[in-house]
Structures are given as C-alpha cells and as structure tokens.
C-alpha cells in the first residue's frame, strides 16, 4: 500500500521538472499577445509568461521552459501522454474537457469571449449580419459549438469552416474565402495585427460566449496542481497588494514585498523554498504587468482589460488571501 501511494504522489512531476531542468509547456503555434515565437527564438505572450512564472517558482529560472507548440486540436494530448507538465495555450476551461480528459484546470489566465474579425466596409456590424456566411474557425476549439448555440435559437445559421492551425485559419479569412474569423476576442487582436493591413479589419464589439482561458495540468498530480494554481493566484494577489500599498508611504515596492513574504513562507509546503514568490514577481511582475506588457497599450494591441481587471476595479480576478 505504501509503495502504491508513493508511486501516485504528485511530487513526481516537480521531481521530474527538476531532473530535466525545465518545465515542458504546451503553447500555441503563434498568436501575438498569447504565445508567439520571435525571430530570435524568444517566446512572448501572456500564456508564455505564465509558464515562465511556474519555471521561476519551481526551478529558480524563468527561462527554464521547454516550449511545445501545438495545434488547437492537440493541446491536451501531451499532458495525457505525460510528455508535458503544463498547457497554457488559449485553452477554454469547460466541463466537457475536465470531465473527459485526465486534466485539471489550475486557474483562469484570461477571461474572454468568442468574437468576430471582419473587413472594414463589409457591412457586417453585428453577428446577425453574418447569417448564411462561411466563417473560419480553428479545429479543436469551442468556436463551432458556440456558433451553433448562438445562431440556432435565433433562427439563423452560418457555415463554420475548420482549419487545423491558426496560420491556415487566418489565411482562409485573409483570402476572402470566409467572411469572418471566429475566435476568442483577445486572440483575434493578435491575429488582426498579423494581417498586412490591420486597419482594414475590425473586431466586432459583440461576444457570443464565455471563454475563461486557463492553465491545465494532469489530474494525477495534486501537489503540482497546487503549485501551478498558487503561482497564478500570487500574480493576482500581488497586483492587489501593490495597489493597496500605493496609498501609503511604501508604495508599490512595499506591496510586492509583502505579497512575496506572505506567499513565500508557505513555500516548503508547496515543495519550494521561501524565495519562490519573490522570484516569480522579479521575473514576470504581477498579473497586471503581464497583461499590459502582452495585451495592453504597451504591447501595441491595446486590448482593454475589461473582465481581466481586479475585482476592485470591476473585473473578475479576485485575489485569494496569501495568509
């Protein structure tokens, strides 16, 4: 009995990560703002920064990540096969995925909704205007189901055309083969920026679904799940602590130090040392820093935070206590 318990202890993942010296992270093949490989081989984006935060906590090095680019349909396969430690790939947290796959979602990385990229001057101003049109979607995403759920009850219909990769989906839309590109609105901002003339295209204001994009891990690994979940919670809580501290004499730096101290003392219970939280914040900053750098005004995409604000500013990110 004791041997069986030892074999199923989730600490095996953390031990494996340390043995190979890298966190194996599944990311998209290339969506600006979320996960995109630059010409120099460096990966940038909100999803990749989450993976770096986990690596900083587990290994002390935010760059100790083995990137595993994946098409949407294959994002969970490496986790199931034991070939990945973490999936951060603009993946929506759904009951169907968590019930049917041997995975758990460790926390929401970005609240989003299904949207539409259309051409300026096309006459399309609302989703209803696309009735009867061909729409480009990525295979393996929730887009086709979301379209059916939204258009069907309204007595309308569209023809979703699935393509295996983001690049092929964007190309189908850009060629005019499809009237719109359907994807999470945050991801569409990055896809729009990749077009030769981004200003000739617009993302409709309407969203037709709820898309909480989340980080996923295997479900046989409670300790690793807990570690990844609290890395995400630290990023949000640290932003809250920094905001609160800015009202006092110590300012933002004092708030970040307090968050690192509170979370750090629980490091040994997570299989980490007490410096883990400080390393994470030094490497990536808070959730707000990550969002601004990759999706906000500083990124050139200018995606408003909206639901991704802290709850104190009307958003959905709630800072779980670090005590």
mmCIF file of C-alpha atoms in Angstrom:
data_model
loop_
_atom_site.group_PDB
_atom_site.id
_atom_site.type_symbol
_atom_site.label_atom_id
_atom_site.label_comp_id
_atom_site.label_asym_id
_atom_site.label_seq_id
_atom_site.Cartn_x
_atom_site.Cartn_y
_atom_site.Cartn_z
ATOM 1 C CA UNK A 1 0.000 0.000 0.000
ATOM 2 C CA UNK A 2 2.756 2.444 0.886
ATOM 3 C CA UNK A 3 4.514 1.738 -2.422
ATOM 4 C CA UNK A 4 1.316 2.487 -4.361
ATOM 5 C CA UNK A 5 0.880 5.739 -2.523
ATOM 6 C CA UNK A 6 4.449 6.696 -3.266
ATOM 7 C CA UNK A 7 4.014 5.979 -6.973
ATOM 8 C CA UNK A 8 0.933 8.184 -7.203
ATOM 9 C CA UNK A 9 2.303 11.099 -5.214
ATOM 10 C CA UNK A 10 2.079 14.237 -7.377
ATOM 11 C CA UNK A 11 5.531 15.313 -6.214
ATOM 12 C CA UNK A 12 6.785 13.114 -9.077
ATOM 13 C CA UNK A 13 6.086 15.940 -11.557
ATOM 14 C CA UNK A 14 8.081 18.512 -9.630
ATOM 15 C CA UNK A 15 10.890 15.998 -9.245
ATOM 16 C CA UNK A 16 10.790 15.323 -12.984
ATOM 17 C CA UNK A 17 10.858 19.024 -13.787
ATOM 18 C CA UNK A 18 13.910 19.466 -11.593
ATOM 19 C CA UNK A 19 15.635 16.392 -13.007
ATOM 20 C CA UNK A 20 15.328 17.645 -16.592
ATOM 21 C CA UNK A 21 15.877 21.274 -15.610
ATOM 22 C CA UNK A 22 12.842 22.587 -17.489
ATOM 23 C CA UNK A 23 9.067 22.935 -17.368
ATOM 24 C CA UNK A 24 7.553 21.416 -20.512
ATOM 25 C CA UNK A 25 4.825 23.857 -21.568
ATOM 26 C CA UNK A 26 2.325 23.434 -24.401
ATOM 27 C CA UNK A 27 1.667 26.741 -26.185
ATOM 28 C CA UNK A 28 0.032 27.816 -29.442
ATOM 29 C CA UNK A 29 1.986 27.781 -32.685
ATOM 30 C CA UNK A 30 1.831 31.534 -32.778
ATOM 31 C CA UNK A 31 -0.731 34.093 -31.607
ATOM 32 C CA UNK A 32 0.611 37.537 -30.793
ATOM 33 C CA UNK A 33 -0.179 38.587 -27.245
ATOM 34 C CA UNK A 34 -0.609 34.997 -26.032
ATOM 35 C CA UNK A 35 2.280 32.874 -27.297
ATOM 36 C CA UNK A 36 4.439 33.839 -30.245
ATOM 37 C CA UNK A 37 8.000 32.884 -31.140
ATOM 38 C CA UNK A 38 10.124 35.790 -32.326
ATOM 39 C CA UNK A 39 12.808 35.734 -34.994
ATOM 40 C CA UNK A 40 15.432 35.313 -32.287
ATOM 41 C CA UNK A 41 13.646 32.251 -30.899
ATOM 42 C CA UNK A 42 12.264 34.041 -27.843
ATOM 43 C CA UNK A 43 8.658 33.306 -26.922
ATOM 44 C CA UNK A 44 6.440 36.169 -25.757
ATOM 45 C CA UNK A 45 2.838 36.472 -24.646
ATOM 46 C CA UNK A 46 0.556 36.177 -21.651
ATOM 47 C CA UNK A 47 0.476 32.378 -21.813
ATOM 48 C CA UNK A 48 4.248 32.123 -22.074
ATOM 49 C CA UNK A 49 4.718 34.482 -19.130
ATOM 50 C CA UNK A 50 2.538 32.191 -17.017
ATOM 51 C CA UNK A 51 4.815 29.288 -17.938
ATOM 52 C CA UNK A 52 7.853 31.410 -17.043
ATOM 53 C CA UNK A 53 6.316 32.218 -13.668
ATOM 54 C CA UNK A 54 5.915 28.488 -12.959
ATOM 55 C CA UNK A 55 9.524 27.857 -14.009
ATOM 56 C CA UNK A 56 10.752 30.681 -11.774
ATOM 57 C CA UNK A 57 8.946 29.141 -8.813
ATOM 58 C CA UNK A 58 9.935 25.527 -9.472
ATOM 59 C CA UNK A 59 13.454 25.972 -10.843
ATOM 60 C CA UNK A 60 14.554 29.493 -9.974
ATOM 61 C CA UNK A 61 14.920 30.315 -13.680
ATOM 62 C CA UNK A 62 12.039 31.793 -15.708
ATOM 63 C CA UNK A 63 13.734 30.790 -18.947
ATOM 64 C CA UNK A 64 13.928 27.114 -17.981
ATOM 65 C CA UNK A 65 10.967 26.230 -20.202
ATOM 66 C CA UNK A 66 10.812 23.662 -22.983
ATOM 67 C CA UNK A 67 8.261 25.088 -25.400
ATOM 68 C CA UNK A 68 5.897 22.600 -27.072
ATOM 69 C CA UNK A 69 3.950 24.410 -29.833
ATOM 70 C CA UNK A 70 0.645 22.720 -30.624
ATOM 71 C CA UNK A 71 -2.304 22.983 -32.938
ATOM 72 C CA UNK A 72 -5.595 23.636 -31.085
ATOM 73 C CA UNK A 73 -6.866 20.079 -31.501
ATOM 74 C CA UNK A 74 -3.756 18.629 -29.852
ATOM 75 C CA UNK A 75 -3.321 20.945 -26.886
ATOM 76 C CA UNK A 76 -4.163 18.358 -24.232
ATOM 77 C CA UNK A 77 -2.590 15.295 -25.836
ATOM 78 C CA UNK A 78 0.939 15.914 -24.437
ATOM 79 C CA UNK A 79 -0.482 16.225 -20.917
ATOM 80 C CA UNK A 80 -2.390 12.971 -21.264
ATOM 81 C CA UNK A 81 0.692 11.213 -22.633
ATOM 82 C CA UNK A 82 2.923 12.520 -19.843
ATOM 83 C CA UNK A 83 5.016 14.492 -22.335
ATOM 84 C CA UNK A 84 4.141 17.920 -20.901
ATOM 85 C CA UNK A 85 3.830 19.445 -17.443
ATOM 86 C CA UNK A 86 1.589 22.404 -18.250
ATOM 87 C CA UNK A 87 -0.714 23.588 -21.052
ATOM 88 C CA UNK A 88 -1.078 27.353 -21.476
ATOM 89 C CA UNK A 89 -2.470 27.575 -24.984
ATOM 90 C CA UNK A 90 -5.505 29.920 -25.076
ATOM 91 C CA UNK A 91 -7.472 26.900 -23.872
ATOM 92 C CA UNK A 92 -11.010 27.423 -22.569
ATOM 93 C CA UNK A 93 -11.890 25.797 -19.241
ATOM 94 C CA UNK A 94 -15.014 23.700 -19.828
ATOM 95 C CA UNK A 95 -16.808 20.909 -18.004
ATOM 96 C CA UNK A 96 -16.517 18.709 -21.074
ATOM 97 C CA UNK A 97 -12.740 18.992 -21.173
ATOM 98 C CA UNK A 98 -12.206 18.449 -17.472
ATOM 99 C CA UNK A 99 -14.667 15.545 -17.371
ATOM 100 C CA UNK A 100 -13.437 13.757 -20.493
ATOM 101 C CA UNK A 101 -9.676 14.330 -20.188
ATOM 102 C CA UNK A 102 -7.299 13.372 -17.344
ATOM 103 C CA UNK A 103 -6.614 17.037 -16.642
ATOM 104 C CA UNK A 104 -7.453 19.762 -14.138
ATOM 105 C CA UNK A 105 -7.550 23.484 -14.800
ATOM 106 C CA UNK A 106 -5.295 25.277 -12.333
ATOM 107 C CA UNK A 107 -6.802 28.724 -12.808
ATOM 108 C CA UNK A 108 -8.028 31.308 -15.292
ATOM 109 C CA UNK A 109 -5.315 33.174 -17.175
ATOM 110 C CA UNK A 110 -7.636 35.409 -19.210
ATOM 111 C CA UNK A 111 -11.413 35.948 -19.281
ATOM 112 C CA UNK A 112 -12.596 36.219 -22.862
ATOM 113 C CA UNK A 113 -15.473 35.618 -25.250
ATOM 114 C CA UNK A 114 -15.958 34.336 -28.796
ATOM 115 C CA UNK A 115 -15.719 37.205 -31.270
ATOM 116 C CA UNK A 116 -15.599 38.024 -34.974
ATOM 117 C CA UNK A 117 -12.887 39.563 -37.130
ATOM 118 C CA UNK A 118 -14.402 41.133 -40.259
ATOM 119 C CA UNK A 119 -13.389 43.509 -43.019
ATOM 120 C CA UNK A 120 -13.955 47.223 -42.708
ATOM 121 C CA UNK A 121 -16.672 48.292 -45.112
ATOM 122 C CA UNK A 122 -18.143 44.799 -45.386
ATOM 123 C CA UNK A 123 -21.433 45.939 -43.906
ATOM 124 C CA UNK A 124 -21.064 43.484 -41.029
ATOM 125 C CA UNK A 125 -21.648 45.328 -37.764
ATOM 126 C CA UNK A 126 -23.353 42.643 -35.668
ATOM 127 C CA UNK A 127 -23.137 38.829 -35.522
ATOM 128 C CA UNK A 128 -26.614 38.627 -37.109
ATOM 129 C CA UNK A 129 -25.200 40.175 -40.272
ATOM 130 C CA UNK A 130 -23.157 37.021 -40.892
ATOM 131 C CA UNK A 131 -26.246 34.822 -41.387
ATOM 132 C CA UNK A 132 -25.615 32.406 -44.266
ATOM 133 C CA UNK A 133 -21.885 33.171 -44.453
ATOM 134 C CA UNK A 134 -18.818 30.928 -44.269
ATOM 135 C CA UNK A 135 -16.821 31.588 -41.103
ATOM 136 C CA UNK A 136 -13.235 30.481 -40.474
ATOM 137 C CA UNK A 137 -12.653 28.625 -37.184
ATOM 138 C CA UNK A 138 -9.775 26.653 -35.694
ATOM 139 C CA UNK A 139 -10.286 22.907 -35.445
ATOM 140 C CA UNK A 140 -10.281 21.643 -31.879
ATOM 141 C CA UNK A 141 -11.713 24.844 -30.380
ATOM 142 C CA UNK A 142 -15.166 25.576 -28.982
ATOM 143 C CA UNK A 143 -15.927 28.022 -31.829
ATOM 144 C CA UNK A 144 -18.209 25.803 -33.937
ATOM 145 C CA UNK A 145 -20.278 24.779 -30.903
ATOM 146 C CA UNK A 146 -20.530 28.393 -29.759
ATOM 147 C CA UNK A 147 -21.749 29.461 -33.193
ATOM 148 C CA UNK A 148 -24.428 26.764 -33.229
ATOM 149 C CA UNK A 149 -25.536 27.665 -29.707
ATOM 150 C CA UNK A 150 -25.841 31.350 -30.557
ATOM 151 C CA UNK A 151 -27.256 31.323 -34.092
ATOM 152 C CA UNK A 152 -29.582 28.300 -33.805
ATOM 153 C CA UNK A 153 -32.048 29.696 -31.231
ATOM 154 C CA UNK A 154 -32.281 32.887 -33.290
ATOM 155 C CA UNK A 155 -33.370 31.022 -36.406
ATOM 156 C CA UNK A 156 -30.101 31.905 -38.109
ATOM 157 C CA UNK A 157 -27.296 29.763 -39.485
ATOM 158 C CA UNK A 158 -23.674 30.118 -40.500
ATOM 159 C CA UNK A 159 -21.208 27.662 -42.037
ATOM 160 C CA UNK A 160 -18.148 27.169 -39.819
ATOM 161 C CA UNK A 161 -15.132 26.003 -41.828
ATOM 162 C CA UNK A 162 -12.445 24.426 -39.626
ATOM 163 C CA UNK A 163 -8.723 24.736 -40.316
ATOM 164 C CA UNK A 164 -6.041 22.845 -38.362
ATOM 165 C CA UNK A 165 -3.733 25.736 -37.460
ATOM 166 C CA UNK A 166 -4.099 29.438 -36.611
ATOM 167 C CA UNK A 167 -1.995 30.346 -39.669
ATOM 168 C CA UNK A 168 -4.278 28.418 -42.027
ATOM 169 C CA UNK A 169 -7.383 29.868 -40.414
ATOM 170 C CA UNK A 170 -6.086 33.410 -40.770
ATOM 171 C CA UNK A 171 -5.055 32.749 -44.373
ATOM 172 C CA UNK A 172 -8.532 31.471 -45.243
ATOM 173 C CA UNK A 173 -10.078 34.623 -43.834
ATOM 174 C CA UNK A 174 -7.485 36.916 -45.445
ATOM 175 C CA UNK A 175 -8.044 35.313 -48.868
ATOM 176 C CA UNK A 176 -11.735 36.160 -48.730
ATOM 177 C CA UNK A 177 -12.786 32.510 -48.635
ATOM 178 C CA UNK A 178 -14.544 33.229 -45.333
ATOM 179 C CA UNK A 179 -16.492 36.323 -44.317
ATOM 180 C CA UNK A 180 -15.161 36.341 -40.760
ATOM 181 C CA UNK A 181 -12.576 34.746 -38.492
ATOM 182 C CA UNK A 182 -14.151 33.460 -35.270
ATOM 183 C CA UNK A 183 -12.002 33.092 -32.156
ATOM 184 C CA UNK A 184 -11.636 34.468 -28.636
ATOM 185 C CA UNK A 185 -11.561 38.257 -28.948
ATOM 186 C CA UNK A 186 -8.206 38.580 -27.171
ATOM 187 C CA UNK A 187 -6.624 36.124 -29.589
ATOM 188 C CA UNK A 188 -8.251 37.912 -32.525
ATOM 189 C CA UNK A 189 -6.422 41.103 -31.559
ATOM 190 C CA UNK A 190 -3.125 39.319 -32.143
ATOM 191 C CA UNK A 191 -4.352 37.700 -35.363
ATOM 192 C CA UNK A 192 -5.553 41.052 -36.702
ATOM 193 C CA UNK A 193 -2.121 42.539 -36.033
ATOM 194 C CA UNK A 194 -0.570 39.808 -38.196
ATOM 195 C CA UNK A 195 -2.503 40.880 -41.301
ATOM 196 C CA UNK A 196 -0.727 43.055 -43.923
ATOM 197 C CA UNK A 197 -3.139 45.947 -43.261
ATOM 198 C CA UNK A 198 -4.650 45.560 -39.787
ATOM 199 C CA UNK A 199 -6.593 48.805 -40.097
ATOM 200 C CA UNK A 200 -8.644 47.255 -42.905
ATOM 201 C CA UNK A 201 -10.164 44.833 -40.402
ATOM 202 C CA UNK A 202 -12.195 45.238 -37.231
ATOM 203 C CA UNK A 203 -13.191 43.034 -34.290
ATOM 204 C CA UNK A 204 -16.897 43.302 -33.601
ATOM 205 C CA UNK A 205 -17.851 44.569 -30.147
ATOM 206 C CA UNK A 206 -20.169 41.631 -29.516
ATOM 207 C CA UNK A 207 -19.041 38.438 -27.828
ATOM 208 C CA UNK A 208 -21.274 35.374 -28.126
ATOM 209 C CA UNK A 209 -19.812 33.119 -25.437
ATOM 210 C CA UNK A 210 -17.924 32.899 -22.173
ATOM 211 C CA UNK A 211 -14.316 31.792 -22.670
ATOM 212 C CA UNK A 212 -12.285 31.548 -19.452
ATOM 213 C CA UNK A 213 -8.854 30.644 -20.819
ATOM 214 C CA UNK A 214 -6.968 28.624 -18.245
ATOM 215 C CA UNK A 215 -3.797 26.711 -17.445
ATOM 216 C CA UNK A 216 -4.166 22.924 -17.379
ATOM 217 C CA UNK A 217 -2.163 20.153 -15.687
ATOM 218 C CA UNK A 218 -2.615 16.400 -15.310
ATOM 219 C CA UNK A 219 -5.209 15.267 -12.789
ATOM 220 C CA UNK A 220 -2.965 12.700 -11.059
ATOM 221 C CA UNK A 221 -0.751 15.336 -9.552
ATOM 222 C CA UNK A 222 -2.281 17.285 -6.662
ATOM 223 C CA UNK A 223 0.995 18.840 -5.496
ATOM 224 C CA UNK A 224 1.905 20.093 -8.982
ATOM 225 C CA UNK A 225 -1.666 21.298 -9.497
ATOM 226 C CA UNK A 226 -1.458 23.181 -6.199
ATOM 227 C CA UNK A 227 1.896 24.725 -7.115
ATOM 228 C CA UNK A 228 0.660 25.970 -10.512
ATOM 229 C CA UNK A 229 -2.611 27.239 -9.045
ATOM 230 C CA UNK A 230 -0.801 29.291 -6.407
ATOM 231 C CA UNK A 231 1.642 30.743 -8.901
ATOM 232 C CA UNK A 232 -1.398 32.121 -10.744
ATOM 233 C CA UNK A 233 -3.019 33.304 -7.515
ATOM 234 C CA UNK A 234 0.210 35.024 -6.485
ATOM 235 C CA UNK A 235 0.247 37.084 -9.705
ATOM 236 C CA UNK A 236 -3.261 38.411 -8.999
ATOM 237 C CA UNK A 237 -2.786 38.847 -5.251
ATOM 238 C CA UNK A 238 0.490 40.710 -5.764
ATOM 239 C CA UNK A 239 -1.257 43.236 -8.010
ATOM 240 C CA UNK A 240 -3.856 43.769 -5.285
ATOM 241 C CA UNK A 241 -1.171 44.214 -2.610
ATOM 242 C CA UNK A 242 0.684 46.669 -4.850
ATOM 243 C CA UNK A 243 -2.488 48.696 -5.428
ATOM 244 C CA UNK A 244 -3.240 48.851 -1.723
ATOM 245 C CA UNK A 245 0.333 49.825 -0.841
ATOM 246 C CA UNK A 246 0.389 52.677 -3.358
ATOM 247 C CA UNK A 247 -1.893 54.568 -0.979
ATOM 248 C CA UNK A 248 0.805 54.508 1.707
ATOM 249 C CA UNK A 249 4.403 55.714 2.016
ATOM 250 C CA UNK A 250 5.982 52.421 0.920
ATOM 251 C CA UNK A 251 4.294 52.389 -2.471
ATOM 252 C CA UNK A 252 4.169 49.551 -4.958
ATOM 253 C CA UNK A 253 7.518 48.053 -3.932
ATOM 254 C CA UNK A 254 6.324 47.565 -0.367
ATOM 255 C CA UNK A 255 3.152 45.870 -1.578
ATOM 256 C CA UNK A 256 5.080 43.446 -3.768
ATOM 257 C CA UNK A 257 7.483 42.674 -0.939
ATOM 258 C CA UNK A 258 4.558 41.968 1.384
ATOM 259 C CA UNK A 259 2.955 39.618 -1.149
ATOM 260 C CA UNK A 260 6.255 37.794 -1.634
ATOM 261 C CA UNK A 261 6.742 37.479 2.119
ATOM 262 C CA UNK A 262 3.239 36.169 2.803
ATOM 263 C CA UNK A 263 3.327 33.637 -0.026
ATOM 264 C CA UNK A 264 6.978 32.760 0.424
ATOM 265 C CA UNK A 265 6.600 31.350 3.904
ATOM 266 C CA UNK A 266 4.325 28.629 2.514
ATOM 267 C CA UNK A 267 6.993 27.544 0.043
ATOM 268 C CA UNK A 268 8.102 24.418 1.954
ATOM 269 C CA UNK A 269 4.503 23.166 1.983
ATOM 270 C CA UNK A 270 4.449 23.517 -1.801
ATOM 271 C CA UNK A 271 7.758 21.721 -2.253
ATOM 272 C CA UNK A 272 9.534 25.044 -2.795
ATOM 273 C CA UNK A 273 11.787 27.323 -0.799
ATOM 274 C CA UNK A 274 10.685 30.575 0.833
ATOM 275 C CA UNK A 275 12.096 32.670 -2.009
ATOM 276 C CA UNK A 276 9.781 31.254 -4.671
ATOM 277 C CA UNK A 277 7.271 34.105 -4.693
ATOM 278 C CA UNK A 278 9.918 36.820 -4.858
ATOM 279 C CA UNK A 279 11.498 35.025 -7.834
ATOM 280 C CA UNK A 280 8.176 34.880 -9.660
ATOM 281 C CA UNK A 281 7.469 38.586 -9.172
ATOM 282 C CA UNK A 282 11.020 39.548 -10.116
ATOM 283 C CA UNK A 283 10.711 37.509 -13.308
ATOM 284 C CA UNK A 284 7.246 38.461 -14.550
ATOM 285 C CA UNK A 285 5.776 41.170 -12.338
ATOM 286 C CA UNK A 286 2.126 40.975 -11.327
ATOM 287 C CA UNK A 287 -0.809 39.825 -13.429
ATOM 288 C CA UNK A 288 -1.409 43.450 -14.353
ATOM 289 C CA UNK A 289 2.194 43.805 -15.543
ATOM 290 C CA UNK A 290 1.886 40.657 -17.646
ATOM 291 C CA UNK A 291 -1.380 41.812 -19.211
ATOM 292 C CA UNK A 292 -0.117 45.304 -20.007
ATOM 293 C CA UNK A 293 3.127 44.017 -21.490
ATOM 294 C CA UNK A 294 1.460 41.478 -23.769
ATOM 295 C CA UNK A 295 -2.064 42.721 -24.477
ATOM 296 C CA UNK A 296 -2.379 46.278 -23.180
ATOM 297 C CA UNK A 297 -1.294 49.594 -24.645
ATOM 298 C CA UNK A 298 2.384 48.778 -24.175
ATOM 299 C CA UNK A 299 2.028 45.757 -26.484
ATOM 300 C CA UNK A 300 0.638 47.690 -29.407
ATOM 301 C CA UNK A 301 -2.548 45.594 -29.319
ATOM 302 C CA UNK A 302 -4.418 47.805 -26.869
ATOM 303 C CA UNK A 303 -6.879 45.156 -25.660
ATOM 304 C CA UNK A 304 -8.816 46.726 -22.751
ATOM 305 C CA UNK A 305 -8.567 44.704 -19.545
ATOM 306 C CA UNK A 306 -12.316 44.663 -19.027
ATOM 307 C CA UNK A 307 -13.199 41.453 -17.188
ATOM 308 C CA UNK A 308 -9.480 40.874 -16.635
ATOM 309 C CA UNK A 309 -9.256 43.762 -14.191
ATOM 310 C CA UNK A 310 -9.074 43.086 -10.471
ATOM 311 C CA UNK A 311 -12.442 42.758 -8.778
ATOM 312 C CA UNK A 312 -11.748 46.078 -7.055
ATOM 313 C CA UNK A 313 -11.940 47.734 -10.493
ATOM 314 C CA UNK A 314 -14.977 45.849 -11.724
ATOM 315 C CA UNK A 315 -13.198 42.829 -13.163
ATOM 316 C CA UNK A 316 -13.347 39.117 -12.339
ATOM 317 C CA UNK A 317 -9.847 38.487 -10.991
ATOM 318 C CA UNK A 318 -10.217 38.079 -7.235
ATOM 319 C CA UNK A 319 -7.119 37.955 -5.060
ATOM 320 C CA UNK A 320 -7.271 34.844 -2.870
ATOM 321 C CA UNK A 321 -5.609 35.578 0.516
ATOM 322 C CA UNK A 322 -1.941 34.611 0.814
ATOM 323 C CA UNK A 323 -2.003 34.166 4.602
#
